[in-house]
Amino acid sequence: MENAYGKVWLIGAGPGDLELLTLKAARVLESADVLVVDALVDPAVARFAPKARVVTTGKRAGCRSAPQDFIQRLMRRYARQGKTVARVKGGDPLMFGRAGEEIAYLTANGIAVEVVNGVTSALAAAASLTVSLTHRDFGVGGVTFVTAHRQDHSAPDWATLAAAGTTLAIYMGLNRVDEVADGLLAALPAATPAAVVACASTSAERKLVTTLGALAADCRAAKMPAPALILVGDALGAAVGTALPAERAVA
């Protein structure tokens, strides 16, 4: 016999601009009974869910936040009450959004899960800079999405990542920018174009276009705020209004 459990939707709210929500996300939110919302999501997303109870479960680096286990148990509890739960995450839930853990947990507890994709911050950052991350004139054959903040606090193999020849989209790297830059400089020239976009797509957005060799110092000088996305690679040389590596620009 089929159980009477509700359902959990893992919804990507995009990088911050609510106009980047998909039509599907808006439709699902409208039917939600409960919104479980991350800290980086604009609270105004609740207007798309007029009948929903809103539960904030902020997770910001360096700040006190709800434990992952608590969030999972919270979703399970509401779903077992027969409710439609919308777990709303910044960016795309499948990109460093802990969706894998939540899917596994909920599925193991007999709760149906579906995912609604959102615009991930790397793409929002590229749009802000008006650059293609796979610009064929620069011989770029792909994009590598990587986090600088691993669960065990270890660092990625930056030299190997750099040697792949792809544009690097580095999430959660601002607080480790010296380590990131030093690791990449082991395999890339200091003149390699780089950029940082903070709070992409929002009114607080800031952009820094620089070179890998100057990346850490320029981030400090510009006091770039988090959350920020770091992009490194030759494709960044096409950033509008810059002539890299001869000059750097902060907006």
mmCIF file of C-alpha atoms in Angstrom:
data_model
loop_
_atom_site.group_PDB
_atom_site.id
_atom_site.type_symbol
_atom_site.label_atom_id
_atom_site.label_comp_id
_atom_site.label_asym_id
_atom_site.label_seq_id
_atom_site.Cartn_x
_atom_site.Cartn_y
_atom_site.Cartn_z
ATOM 1 C CA MET A 1 0.000 0.000 0.000
ATOM 2 C CA GLU A 2 1.330 3.443 -0.946
ATOM 3 C CA ASN A 3 2.241 5.655 1.988
ATOM 4 C CA ALA A 4 0.607 9.038 2.575
ATOM 5 C CA TYR A 5 3.850 10.931 2.828
ATOM 6 C CA GLY A 6 4.272 14.280 1.175
ATOM 7 C CA LYS A 7 7.108 15.202 -1.130
ATOM 8 C CA VAL A 8 10.305 17.219 -0.990
ATOM 9 C CA TRP A 9 11.377 19.472 -3.827
ATOM 10 C CA LEU A 10 15.002 20.626 -3.918
ATOM 11 C CA ILE A 11 14.758 23.974 -5.661
ATOM 12 C CA GLY A 12 17.580 26.108 -6.985
ATOM 13 C CA ALA A 13 16.777 29.788 -6.431
ATOM 14 C CA GLY A 14 19.689 30.940 -8.558
ATOM 15 C CA PRO A 15 22.448 33.348 -7.531
ATOM 16 C CA GLY A 16 20.224 36.012 -5.994
ATOM 17 C CA ASP A 17 18.171 37.788 -8.654
ATOM 18 C CA LEU A 18 14.642 36.455 -8.237
ATOM 19 C CA GLU A 19 13.994 37.039 -11.935
ATOM 20 C CA LEU A 20 16.354 34.124 -12.569
ATOM 21 C CA LEU A 21 13.941 31.698 -10.918
ATOM 22 C CA THR A 22 12.595 29.227 -13.451
ATOM 23 C CA LEU A 23 8.899 28.988 -14.285
ATOM 24 C CA LYS A 24 8.944 25.483 -12.832
ATOM 25 C CA ALA A 25 10.408 26.744 -9.562
ATOM 26 C CA ALA A 26 7.687 29.386 -9.314
ATOM 27 C CA ARG A 27 4.994 26.776 -9.985
ATOM 28 C CA VAL A 28 6.308 24.375 -7.339
ATOM 29 C CA LEU A 29 6.723 27.138 -4.775
ATOM 30 C CA GLU A 30 3.112 28.156 -5.271
ATOM 31 C CA SER A 31 1.981 24.682 -4.215
ATOM 32 C CA ALA A 32 4.375 24.322 -1.268
ATOM 33 C CA ASP A 33 3.146 23.929 2.296
ATOM 34 C CA VAL A 34 6.562 24.506 3.853
ATOM 35 C CA LEU A 35 9.610 26.441 2.637
ATOM 36 C CA VAL A 36 12.968 25.419 4.097
ATOM 37 C CA VAL A 37 15.139 28.314 2.959
ATOM 38 C CA ASP A 38 18.917 28.752 2.972
ATOM 39 C CA ALA A 39 20.632 31.978 4.063
ATOM 40 C CA LEU A 40 21.844 32.984 0.603
ATOM 41 C CA VAL A 41 18.322 32.963 -0.832
ATOM 42 C CA ASP A 42 16.492 36.291 -1.079
ATOM 43 C CA PRO A 43 13.751 36.155 1.615
ATOM 44 C CA ALA A 44 11.389 37.676 -0.967
ATOM 45 C CA VAL A 45 11.205 34.216 -2.547
ATOM 46 C CA ALA A 46 8.418 33.578 -0.037
ATOM 47 C CA ARG A 47 6.061 35.702 -2.109
ATOM 48 C CA PHE A 48 5.963 32.867 -4.640
ATOM 49 C CA ALA A 49 4.655 30.561 -1.897
ATOM 50 C CA PRO A 50 1.653 32.393 -0.429
ATOM 51 C CA LYS A 51 0.329 29.490 1.655
ATOM 52 C CA ALA A 52 3.640 28.140 2.926
ATOM 53 C CA ARG A 53 5.175 28.219 6.368
ATOM 54 C CA VAL A 54 8.708 29.615 6.013
ATOM 55 C CA VAL A 55 11.550 28.000 7.961
ATOM 56 C CA THR A 56 14.976 29.612 7.614
ATOM 57 C CA THR A 57 17.976 27.300 7.924
ATOM 58 C CA GLY A 58 20.832 29.584 7.051
ATOM 59 C CA LYS A 59 24.230 28.118 6.234
ATOM 60 C CA ARG A 60 26.963 30.729 5.818
ATOM 61 C CA ALA A 61 30.676 30.075 6.055
ATOM 62 C CA GLY A 62 32.067 31.120 9.416
ATOM 63 C CA CYS A 63 28.633 31.654 10.938
ATOM 64 C CA ARG A 64 26.536 29.598 13.292
ATOM 65 C CA SER A 65 23.969 27.702 11.254
ATOM 66 C CA ALA A 66 21.534 24.817 11.384
ATOM 67 C CA PRO A 67 23.313 21.432 11.330
ATOM 68 C CA GLN A 68 22.760 19.419 8.167
ATOM 69 C CA ASP A 69 21.258 16.530 10.120
ATOM 70 C CA PHE A 70 18.702 18.865 11.685
ATOM 71 C CA ILE A 71 17.654 20.185 8.263
ATOM 72 C CA GLN A 72 17.202 16.670 6.940
ATOM 73 C CA ARG A 73 15.151 15.565 9.921
ATOM 74 C CA LEU A 74 13.050 18.724 9.604
ATOM 75 C CA MET A 75 12.194 17.918 5.987
ATOM 76 C CA ARG A 76 11.399 14.327 6.913
ATOM 77 C CA ARG A 77 9.062 15.439 9.687
ATOM 78 C CA TYR A 78 7.030 17.751 7.469
ATOM 79 C CA ALA A 79 6.938 15.256 4.590
ATOM 80 C CA ARG A 80 5.653 12.564 6.947
ATOM 81 C CA GLN A 81 2.813 14.919 7.823
ATOM 82 C CA GLY A 82 1.788 14.739 4.168
ATOM 83 C CA LYS A 83 3.093 18.216 3.323
ATOM 84 C CA THR A 84 4.787 19.444 0.174
ATOM 85 C CA VAL A 85 8.201 20.722 1.243
ATOM 86 C CA ALA A 86 10.239 23.124 -0.863
ATOM 87 C CA ARG A 87 13.898 23.083 0.142
ATOM 88 C CA VAL A 88 15.130 26.316 -1.446
ATOM 89 C CA LYS A 89 18.856 26.676 -2.045
ATOM 90 C CA GLY A 90 20.993 29.366 -3.622
ATOM 91 C CA GLY A 91 22.311 28.612 -7.099
ATOM 92 C CA ASP A 92 21.669 25.066 -8.254
ATOM 93 C CA PRO A 93 20.994 22.423 -5.592
ATOM 94 C CA LEU A 94 23.189 19.878 -7.375
ATOM 95 C CA MET A 95 26.235 22.176 -7.391
ATOM 96 C CA PHE A 96 27.862 22.126 -3.937
ATOM 97 C CA GLY A 97 24.391 22.338 -2.388
ATOM 98 C CA ARG A 98 24.479 19.130 -0.297
ATOM 99 C CA ALA A 99 21.677 17.764 -2.426
ATOM 100 C CA GLY A 100 23.328 14.352 -2.573
ATOM 101 C CA GLU A 101 23.158 13.953 1.189
ATOM 102 C CA GLU A 102 19.555 15.106 1.333
ATOM 103 C CA ILE A 103 18.403 12.913 -1.544
ATOM 104 C CA ALA A 104 20.006 9.853 0.033
ATOM 105 C CA TYR A 105 18.530 10.585 3.463
ATOM 106 C CA LEU A 106 15.012 11.292 2.261
ATOM 107 C CA THR A 107 14.947 8.371 -0.156
ATOM 108 C CA ALA A 108 16.117 6.017 2.606
ATOM 109 C CA ASN A 109 13.181 7.263 4.671
ATOM 110 C CA GLY A 110 10.672 6.542 1.924
ATOM 111 C CA ILE A 111 10.114 10.165 0.913
ATOM 112 C CA ALA A 112 9.858 11.173 -2.748
ATOM 113 C CA VAL A 113 12.305 13.824 -3.918
ATOM 114 C CA GLU A 114 12.478 15.902 -7.101
ATOM 115 C CA VAL A 115 14.977 18.540 -8.158
ATOM 116 C CA VAL A 116 14.333 21.876 -9.861
ATOM 117 C CA ASN A 117 17.533 23.274 -11.296
ATOM 118 C CA GLY A 118 18.660 26.860 -10.784
ATOM 119 C CA VAL A 119 21.298 29.137 -12.285
ATOM 120 C CA THR A 120 24.588 28.392 -10.576
ATOM 121 C CA SER A 121 26.777 31.328 -9.526
ATOM 122 C CA ALA A 122 29.568 30.525 -11.984
ATOM 123 C CA LEU A 123 27.216 31.171 -14.882
ATOM 124 C CA ALA A 124 25.813 34.300 -13.251
ATOM 125 C CA ALA A 125 29.370 35.571 -12.750
ATOM 126 C CA ALA A 126 30.224 34.887 -16.391
ATOM 127 C CA ALA A 127 27.093 36.718 -17.507
ATOM 128 C CA SER A 128 28.019 39.696 -15.333
ATOM 129 C CA LEU A 129 31.464 39.801 -16.940
ATOM 130 C CA THR A 130 29.959 39.174 -20.395
ATOM 131 C CA VAL A 131 32.382 36.342 -21.097
ATOM 132 C CA SER A 132 32.011 32.811 -22.407
ATOM 133 C CA LEU A 133 33.637 30.296 -20.106
ATOM 134 C CA THR A 134 34.208 28.003 -23.101
ATOM 135 C CA HIS A 135 35.344 30.629 -25.628
ATOM 136 C CA ARG A 136 36.717 28.625 -28.559
ATOM 137 C CA ASP A 137 39.006 31.450 -29.717
ATOM 138 C CA PHE A 138 40.975 30.859 -26.526
ATOM 139 C CA GLY A 139 41.088 27.116 -27.063
ATOM 140 C CA VAL A 140 39.036 26.451 -23.942
ATOM 141 C CA GLY A 141 37.571 22.966 -24.055
ATOM 142 C CA GLY A 142 35.534 22.995 -20.887
ATOM 143 C CA VAL A 143 34.823 24.348 -17.437
ATOM 144 C CA THR A 144 35.861 22.787 -14.148
ATOM 145 C CA PHE A 145 33.629 23.517 -11.164
ATOM 146 C CA VAL A 146 35.555 23.100 -7.931
ATOM 147 C CA THR A 147 35.124 24.035 -4.288
ATOM 148 C CA ALA A 148 37.981 25.382 -2.205
ATOM 149 C CA HIS A 149 36.114 24.408 0.954
ATOM 150 C CA ARG A 150 36.140 20.633 1.321
ATOM 151 C CA GLN A 151 34.394 18.866 4.175
ATOM 152 C CA ASP A 152 37.696 17.580 5.571
ATOM 153 C CA HIS A 153 39.325 21.015 5.092
ATOM 154 C CA SER A 154 41.916 19.602 2.687
ATOM 155 C CA ALA A 155 42.892 21.536 -0.434
ATOM 156 C CA PRO A 156 42.160 20.354 -3.973
ATOM 157 C CA ASP A 157 45.102 19.438 -6.180
ATOM 158 C CA TRP A 158 45.324 22.902 -7.696
ATOM 159 C CA ALA A 159 48.271 22.119 -9.963
ATOM 160 C CA THR A 160 46.452 19.180 -11.560
ATOM 161 C CA LEU A 161 43.286 21.222 -12.001
ATOM 162 C CA ALA A 162 45.261 24.043 -13.585
ATOM 163 C CA ALA A 163 47.028 21.683 -15.980
ATOM 164 C CA ALA A 164 43.682 20.486 -17.402
ATOM 165 C CA GLY A 165 43.419 23.593 -19.564
ATOM 166 C CA THR A 166 39.816 24.393 -18.656
ATOM 167 C CA THR A 167 38.324 27.544 -17.216
ATOM 168 C CA LEU A 168 38.248 27.117 -13.438
ATOM 169 C CA ALA A 169 35.120 28.168 -11.576
ATOM 170 C CA ILE A 170 36.064 28.163 -7.909
ATOM 171 C CA TYR A 171 33.350 28.216 -5.278
ATOM 172 C CA MET A 172 33.898 29.236 -1.640
ATOM 173 C CA GLY A 173 37.469 30.281 -2.314
ATOM 174 C CA LEU A 174 37.572 33.890 -1.169
ATOM 175 C CA ASN A 175 38.676 33.108 2.384
ATOM 176 C CA ARG A 176 41.448 30.892 0.965
ATOM 177 C CA VAL A 177 42.445 33.068 -1.944
ATOM 178 C CA ASP A 178 46.174 33.021 -1.081
ATOM 179 C CA GLU A 179 46.182 29.221 -0.973
ATOM 180 C CA VAL A 180 44.181 29.025 -4.203
ATOM 181 C CA ALA A 181 46.434 31.429 -6.062
ATOM 182 C CA ASP A 182 49.648 29.818 -4.833
ATOM 183 C CA GLY A 183 48.401 26.372 -5.825
ATOM 184 C CA LEU A 184 47.415 27.464 -9.324
ATOM 185 C CA LEU A 185 50.635 29.409 -9.858
ATOM 186 C CA ALA A 186 52.475 26.092 -9.620
ATOM 187 C CA ALA A 187 51.083 25.271 -13.064
ATOM 188 C CA LEU A 188 49.883 28.543 -14.596
ATOM 189 C CA PRO A 189 51.652 31.809 -15.526
ATOM 190 C CA ALA A 190 51.132 34.780 -13.237
ATOM 191 C CA ALA A 191 49.655 36.636 -16.225
ATOM 192 C CA THR A 192 46.737 34.187 -16.510
ATOM 193 C CA PRO A 193 43.486 36.193 -16.500
ATOM 194 C CA ALA A 194 41.346 35.917 -13.379
ATOM 195 C CA ALA A 195 38.183 37.489 -12.054
ATOM 196 C CA VAL A 196 36.095 37.567 -8.905
ATOM 197 C CA VAL A 197 32.387 38.321 -8.842
ATOM 198 C CA ALA A 198 30.815 38.836 -5.444
ATOM 199 C CA CYS A 199 27.059 38.645 -4.854
ATOM 200 C CA ALA A 200 26.504 37.952 -8.555
ATOM 201 C CA SER A 201 23.235 39.187 -10.063
ATOM 202 C CA THR A 202 22.216 41.140 -6.951
ATOM 203 C CA SER A 203 22.209 44.859 -6.193
ATOM 204 C CA ALA A 204 25.296 44.273 -4.028
ATOM 205 C CA GLU A 205 27.273 42.742 -6.907
ATOM 206 C CA ARG A 206 30.945 43.678 -7.247
ATOM 207 C CA LYS A 207 33.432 42.610 -9.908
ATOM 208 C CA LEU A 208 37.196 42.396 -9.877
ATOM 209 C CA VAL A 209 39.138 41.608 -13.063
ATOM 210 C CA THR A 210 42.812 40.903 -12.542
ATOM 211 C CA THR A 211 45.533 38.321 -13.122
ATOM 212 C CA LEU A 212 46.333 35.168 -11.203
ATOM 213 C CA GLY A 213 49.580 36.636 -9.903
ATOM 214 C CA ALA A 214 47.769 39.645 -8.443
ATOM 215 C CA LEU A 215 44.564 37.867 -7.454
ATOM 216 C CA ALA A 216 45.100 37.581 -3.701
ATOM 217 C CA ALA A 217 46.496 41.085 -3.239
ATOM 218 C CA ASP A 218 43.787 42.658 -5.384
ATOM 219 C CA CYS A 219 41.019 40.847 -3.485
ATOM 220 C CA ARG A 220 42.341 42.261 -0.239
ATOM 221 C CA ALA A 221 42.803 45.746 -1.645
ATOM 222 C CA ALA A 222 39.283 45.770 -3.056
ATOM 223 C CA LYS A 223 37.839 44.214 0.136
ATOM 224 C CA MET A 224 35.797 41.808 -1.922
ATOM 225 C CA PRO A 225 32.865 40.476 0.107
ATOM 226 C CA ALA A 226 31.495 36.950 0.295
ATOM 227 C CA PRO A 227 29.838 35.074 -1.257
ATOM 228 C CA ALA A 228 32.121 35.322 -4.248
ATOM 229 C CA LEU A 229 33.007 33.203 -7.258
ATOM 230 C CA ILE A 230 36.580 33.071 -8.564
ATOM 231 C CA LEU A 231 37.156 32.452 -12.269
ATOM 232 C CA VAL A 232 40.582 31.663 -13.687
ATOM 233 C CA GLY A 233 41.610 30.953 -17.273
ATOM 234 C CA ASP A 234 42.414 32.423 -20.650
ATOM 235 C CA ALA A 235 38.743 32.914 -21.515
ATOM 236 C CA LEU A 236 38.617 35.644 -18.870
ATOM 237 C CA GLY A 237 40.878 37.711 -21.132
ATOM 238 C CA ALA A 238 37.753 38.583 -23.094
ATOM 239 C CA ALA A 239 36.161 40.399 -20.146
ATOM 240 C CA VAL A 240 34.527 43.548 -21.511
ATOM 241 C CA GLY A 241 36.369 46.805 -20.836
ATOM 242 C CA THR A 242 39.676 45.230 -19.814
ATOM 243 C CA ALA A 243 42.978 44.582 -21.498
ATOM 244 C CA LEU A 244 44.517 41.786 -19.469
ATOM 245 C CA PRO A 245 47.121 41.337 -18.215
ATOM 246 C CA ALA A 246 48.271 44.936 -18.734
ATOM 247 C CA GLU A 247 45.617 46.498 -16.533
ATOM 248 C CA ARG A 248 43.212 45.542 -13.789
ATOM 249 C CA ALA A 249 39.750 46.834 -13.137
ATOM 250 C CA VAL A 250 37.449 46.849 -10.162
ATOM 251 C CA ALA A 251 33.741 47.597 -10.471
#
